[in-house]
């Protein structure tokens, strides 16, 4: 593997309402060992529908789909158009069956390639006192 190469570990294999099925490729399935012990996971996925020169060249946007009339840098917001179209969502783990996970709350479309899965840890992933701008609330 070359340095900097991203290897997709699976795919969003179905979206039904707020439930999504994540199919992990067989070669990466052993990495799921113990994942069922967590109630929530962090899912990193590739925003494949934004993987175009135009979207990857985006460096400034009007946040919240144009509802904020103030230009911001792409690193100051969650726009799907960005130089590296990586998305992430904290999801509730509903079930694990073989190489498939059922999760609730994924903000990805059917067919999105999966980049990584990480366990959610309230101790290190939650900062209730974090400061955010008014427009992001």
Coordinates of N, CA and C in Angstrom, one line a residue:
X1 N 0.8 -1.2 0.0 CA 0.0 0.0 0.0 C 0.9 1.2 0.0
X2 N 0.5 2.2 -0.8 CA 1.3 3.5 -0.9 C 0.9 4.3 0.3
X3 N 1.9 5.1 0.7 CA 1.6 6.1 1.7 C 0.5 7.1 1.3
X4 N -0.4 7.3 2.2 CA -1.5 8.2 1.9 C -2.7 7.6 1.1
X5 N -2.6 6.3 0.8 CA -3.7 5.6 0.1 C -4.8 5.3 1.1
X6 N -6.1 5.6 0.6 CA -7.2 5.3 1.4 C -7.8 4.0 0.9
X7 N -8.1 3.1 1.8 CA -8.7 1.8 1.4 C -10.1 1.7 2.0
X8 N -11.1 1.6 1.2 CA -12.4 1.5 1.6 C -12.6 0.1 2.3
X9 N -13.3 0.1 3.4 CA -13.5 -1.1 4.2 C -14.9 -1.7 4.0
X10 N -15.7 -1.0 3.3 CA -17.1 -1.5 3.1 C -17.9 -0.4 2.4
X11 N -19.2 -0.6 2.5 CA -20.2 0.3 1.8 C -21.5 0.4 2.6
X12 N -22.1 1.5 2.4 CA -23.5 1.7 2.9 C -24.3 0.9 2.0
X13 N -24.9 -0.2 2.5 CA -25.6 -1.2 1.6 C -27.1 -1.0 1.6
X14 N -27.6 0.0 2.3 CA -29.0 0.2 2.4 C -29.4 1.2 3.4
X15 N -30.4 2.1 3.0 CA -30.8 3.1 3.9 C -32.4 3.0 3.9
X16 N -32.9 2.9 5.1 CA -34.4 2.8 5.3 C -34.8 3.7 6.4
X17 N -35.3 4.9 6.1 CA -35.6 5.8 7.2 C -34.3 6.2 7.9
X18 N -34.3 6.1 9.2 CA -33.1 6.4 10.0 C -32.2 5.3 10.3
X19 N -32.5 4.1 9.7 CA -31.7 2.9 9.8 C -30.9 2.7 8.5
X20 N -29.6 2.3 8.7 CA -28.7 2.0 7.6 C -28.0 0.7 7.8
X21 N -27.8 0.0 6.8 CA -27.0 -1.2 6.8 C -25.6 -0.9 6.3
X22 N -24.6 -1.3 7.0 CA -23.2 -1.1 6.6 C -22.7 -2.5 6.3
X23 N -22.2 -2.8 5.1 CA -21.6 -4.0 4.7 C -20.1 -3.9 4.7
X24 N -19.5 -4.6 5.6 CA -18.0 -4.6 5.7 C -17.4 -5.7 4.8
X25 N -16.5 -5.3 4.0 CA -15.9 -6.3 3.1 C -15.2 -7.4 4.0
X26 N -15.3 -8.6 3.4 CA -14.8 -9.8 4.1 C -13.4 -9.7 4.7
X27 N -12.5 -9.1 4.0 CA -11.1 -9.0 4.4 C -11.0 -8.0 5.6
X28 N -12.0 -7.2 5.9 CA -11.9 -6.3 7.0 C -12.9 -6.7 8.1
X29 N -13.7 -7.7 7.9 CA -14.7 -8.2 8.9 C -14.1 -8.6 10.2
X30 N -12.9 -9.2 10.3 CA -12.3 -9.5 11.6 C -12.1 -8.3 12.5
X31 N -12.0 -7.1 11.9 CA -11.9 -5.8 12.7 C -13.1 -5.5 13.5
X32 N -14.2 -6.2 13.2 CA -15.5 -5.9 14.0 C -15.5 -6.6 15.3
X33 N -14.5 -7.4 15.6 CA -14.5 -8.2 16.9 C -14.6 -7.2 18.1
X34 N -15.7 -7.3 18.9 CA -15.9 -6.5 20.1 C -16.7 -5.3 19.8
X35 N -17.0 -4.9 18.6 CA -17.7 -3.7 18.3 C -19.1 -3.7 18.9
X36 N -19.7 -4.9 19.1 CA -21.0 -5.0 19.7 C -21.1 -4.5 21.1
X37 N -19.9 -4.4 21.8 CA -19.9 -3.9 23.2 C -20.2 -2.4 23.3
X38 N -20.2 -1.7 22.2 CA -20.4 -0.2 22.2 C -21.9 0.1 21.7
X39 N -22.4 1.1 22.3 CA -23.8 1.6 21.9 C -23.7 2.5 20.8
X40 N -22.6 3.2 20.6 CA -22.4 4.2 19.5 C -21.1 4.1 18.8
X41 N -21.0 4.4 17.6 CA -19.8 4.3 16.8 C -19.7 5.6 16.0
X42 N -18.4 5.9 15.6 CA -18.1 7.0 14.7 C -17.9 6.4 13.3
X43 N -18.7 6.8 12.4 CA -18.5 6.2 11.0 C -17.9 7.3 10.1
X44 N -16.8 6.9 9.5 CA -16.1 7.8 8.5 C -16.5 7.2 7.1
X45 N -16.9 8.1 6.2 CA -17.3 7.6 4.9 C -16.9 8.6 3.8
X46 N -16.9 8.1 2.6 CA -16.5 8.9 1.5 C -17.7 9.5 0.8
X47 N -17.7 10.8 0.7 CA -18.8 11.5 0.1 C -18.7 11.4 -1.5
X48 N -18.9 10.2 -2.0 CA -18.6 9.9 -3.4 C -19.4 10.7 -4.4
X49 N -20.5 11.2 -4.0 CA -21.3 12.1 -5.0 C -20.7 13.5 -5.0
X50 N -19.7 13.8 -4.2 CA -19.0 15.1 -4.2 C -17.6 14.9 -4.6
X51 N -17.2 13.8 -5.1 CA -15.8 13.5 -5.5 C -15.7 13.9 -6.9
X52 N -15.8 15.2 -7.2 CA -15.6 15.8 -8.5 C -14.6 17.0 -8.4
X53 N -13.9 17.3 -9.5 CA -13.0 18.5 -9.4 C -13.7 19.7 -8.9
X54 N -15.0 20.0 -9.3 CA -15.7 21.2 -8.8 C -15.9 21.2 -7.3
X55 N -16.4 20.1 -6.8 CA -16.7 20.0 -5.4 C -15.4 19.9 -4.5
X56 N -14.4 19.2 -5.1 CA -13.1 19.1 -4.3 C -12.3 20.4 -4.4
X57 N -12.7 21.3 -5.3 CA -12.0 22.6 -5.3 C -12.7 23.7 -4.4
X58 N -13.8 23.3 -3.8 CA -14.5 24.2 -2.9 C -13.7 24.5 -1.6
X59 N -13.5 25.8 -1.4 CA -12.8 26.2 -0.2 C -13.6 27.2 0.7
X60 N -14.6 27.8 0.1 CA -15.5 28.7 0.8 C -17.0 28.4 0.5
X61 N -17.8 28.5 1.5 CA -19.3 28.2 1.3 C -20.1 29.1 2.1
X62 N -21.4 29.1 1.8 CA -22.4 29.7 2.7 C -23.0 28.6 3.5
X63 N -22.7 28.5 4.8 CA -23.1 27.4 5.6 C -24.6 27.1 5.7
X64 N -24.8 25.9 6.1 CA -26.2 25.4 6.4 C -27.1 25.5 5.1
X65 N -26.5 25.1 4.0 CA -27.2 25.1 2.7 C -27.7 26.4 2.3
X66 N -27.0 27.4 2.6 CA -27.3 28.8 2.1 C -28.2 29.5 3.1
X67 N -28.6 28.9 4.2 CA -29.4 29.6 5.2 C -28.6 30.7 6.0
X68 N -27.3 30.6 5.9 CA -26.5 31.6 6.6 C -25.9 32.5 5.5
X69 N -26.1 33.8 5.5 CA -25.7 34.7 4.5 C -24.3 35.3 4.9
X70 N -23.4 34.4 5.2 CA -22.0 34.8 5.6 C -21.0 33.8 5.1
X71 N -20.2 34.2 4.2 CA -19.2 33.3 3.6 C -18.3 32.8 4.7
X72 N -18.0 31.4 4.6 CA -17.1 30.8 5.6 C -16.1 29.9 4.9
X73 N -15.0 29.6 5.4 CA -14.1 28.6 4.9 C -14.6 27.3 5.1
X74 N -14.4 26.4 4.2 CA -14.9 25.0 4.3 C -14.5 24.3 5.6
X75 N -13.3 24.6 6.2 CA -12.9 24.0 7.4 C -13.6 24.5 8.6
X76 N -14.4 25.6 8.4 CA -15.2 26.1 9.5 C -16.7 25.6 9.5
X77 N -16.9 24.7 8.6 CA -18.3 24.2 8.5 C -18.3 22.7 8.1
X78 N -19.5 22.1 8.0 CA -19.6 20.7 7.6 C -20.0 20.5 6.2
X79 N -19.7 21.3 5.3 CA -20.1 21.2 3.9 C -19.6 19.9 3.3
X80 N -20.4 19.2 2.5 CA -19.9 18.0 1.9 C -18.9 18.3 0.7
X81 N -18.9 19.5 0.2 CA -18.0 19.9 -0.8 C -16.7 20.4 -0.1
X82 N -15.6 19.7 -0.4 CA -14.4 20.0 0.3 C -13.2 19.3 -0.4
X83 N -12.0 19.6 -0.2 CA -10.9 19.0 -0.9 C -10.8 17.5 -0.7
X84 N -11.0 17.0 0.5 CA -11.1 15.5 0.7 C -12.5 15.2 1.2
X85 N -13.4 14.7 0.4 CA -14.8 14.5 0.7 C -15.0 13.4 1.7
X86 N -14.5 13.6 3.0 CA -14.7 12.6 4.0 C -15.8 13.1 4.9
X87 N -16.8 12.2 5.2 CA -17.9 12.6 6.1 C -17.8 11.7 7.3
X88 N -18.4 12.2 8.4 CA -18.4 11.4 9.6 C -19.7 11.7 10.4
X89 N -20.2 10.6 11.0 CA -21.4 10.7 11.8 C -21.2 9.8 13.0
X90 N -21.7 10.3 14.2 CA -21.9 9.4 15.3 C -23.2 8.7 15.2
X91 N -23.2 7.4 15.3 CA -24.4 6.6 15.1 C -24.7 5.7 16.3
X92 N -25.9 5.3 16.4 CA -26.3 4.3 17.4 C -26.1 2.9 16.8
X93 N -25.4 2.0 17.4 CA -25.3 0.6 16.9 C -26.5 -0.1 17.3
X94 N -27.3 -0.6 16.3 CA -28.6 -1.3 16.6 C -28.3 -2.8 16.6
X95 N -27.4 -3.3 15.7 CA -27.1 -4.7 15.6 C -25.9 -5.0 14.8
X96 N -25.4 -6.2 15.0 CA -24.3 -6.8 14.3 C -24.6 -8.2 13.9
X97 N -24.5 -8.5 12.6 CA -24.8 -9.8 12.1 C -23.7 -10.1 11.0
X98 N -22.8 -11.0 11.4 CA -21.7 -11.3 10.5 C -20.9 -10.0 10.2
X99 N -20.8 -9.7 8.9 CA -20.1 -8.6 8.4 C -21.0 -7.4 8.2
X100 N -22.2 -7.4 8.7 CA -23.1 -6.3 8.5 C -23.5 -5.6 9.9
X101 N -23.5 -4.3 9.8 CA -23.9 -3.5 11.0 C -25.2 -2.8 10.6
X102 N -26.1 -2.8 11.6 CA -27.3 -1.9 11.4 C -27.1 -0.8 12.4
X103 N -27.2 0.4 11.9 CA -27.0 1.6 12.7 C -28.1 2.6 12.5
X104 N -28.3 3.5 13.5 CA -29.4 4.5 13.4 C -28.7 5.9 13.4
X105 N -29.1 6.7 12.5 CA -28.7 8.1 12.5 C -27.5 8.4 11.5
X106 N -27.2 7.5 10.6 CA -26.1 7.8 9.7 C -26.5 8.8 8.6
X107 N -25.7 9.8 8.4 CA -25.9 10.9 7.5 C -25.1 10.6 6.2
X108 N -25.4 9.5 5.6 CA -24.8 9.1 4.3 C -25.8 8.4 3.4
X109 N -25.5 8.4 2.1 CA -26.5 7.9 1.2 C -26.1 6.4 0.9
X110 N -27.0 5.7 0.3 CA -26.8 4.3 -0.1 C -25.7 4.3 -1.1
X111 N -24.7 3.4 -1.0 CA -23.6 3.3 -1.9 C -22.4 4.1 -1.4
X112 N -22.5 4.8 -0.4 CA -21.3 5.6 0.1 C -20.2 4.6 0.6
X113 N -19.0 4.7 0.1 CA -17.9 3.8 0.6 C -17.5 4.2 2.1
X114 N -17.2 3.2 2.9 CA -16.8 3.4 4.2 C -15.3 3.5 4.3
X115 N -14.8 4.5 5.1 CA -13.4 4.7 5.3 C -12.9 4.1 6.5
X116 N -13.7 4.2 7.6 CA -13.3 3.7 8.9 C -14.5 3.6 9.9
X117 N -14.3 2.9 10.9 CA -15.3 2.8 12.0 C -14.5 2.9 13.3
X118 N -14.9 3.8 14.2 CA -14.2 4.0 15.5 C -15.3 3.9 16.6
X119 N -14.9 3.4 17.8 CA -15.9 3.4 18.9 C -16.0 4.8 19.4
X120 N -17.3 5.1 19.8 CA -17.5 6.4 20.4 C -17.2 6.3 21.9
X121 N -16.5 7.3 22.4 CA -16.1 7.3 23.8 C -16.6 8.6 24.4
X122 N -17.6 8.6 25.3 CA -18.0 9.9 25.9 C -16.9 10.6 26.6
X123 N -15.9 9.9 27.1 CA -14.8 10.6 27.8 C -14.0 11.4 26.9
X124 N -13.7 10.9 25.7 CA -12.8 11.6 24.8 C -13.5 12.3 23.6
X125 N -14.7 11.9 23.3 CA -15.4 12.4 22.1 C -16.5 13.5 22.4
X126 N -16.8 13.7 23.7 CA -17.8 14.7 24.0 C -17.2 15.8 24.9
X127 N -17.5 17.0 24.4 CA -17.1 18.2 25.1 C -18.3 19.2 25.2
X128 N -19.2 19.0 26.2 CA -20.4 19.8 26.3 C -20.1 21.3 26.4
X129 N -18.9 21.7 26.9 CA -18.6 23.1 27.0 C -17.9 23.7 25.8
X130 N -17.8 22.9 24.7 CA -17.2 23.4 23.5 C -17.9 24.7 22.9
X131 N -17.2 25.6 22.4 CA -17.7 26.8 21.9 C -18.0 26.7 20.4
X132 N -19.1 27.1 19.9 CA -19.5 27.1 18.5 C -20.2 28.4 18.2
X133 N -20.1 28.9 16.9 CA -20.7 30.1 16.5 C -22.2 30.0 16.5
X134 N -22.9 31.1 16.7 CA -24.4 31.1 16.7 C -25.0 30.5 15.5
X135 N -24.4 30.8 14.3 CA -25.0 30.3 13.1 C -25.0 28.8 12.9
X136 N -24.2 28.1 13.7 CA -24.1 26.6 13.6 C -25.1 25.9 14.5
X137 N -25.8 26.6 15.3 CA -26.7 26.0 16.2 C -28.1 25.8 15.6

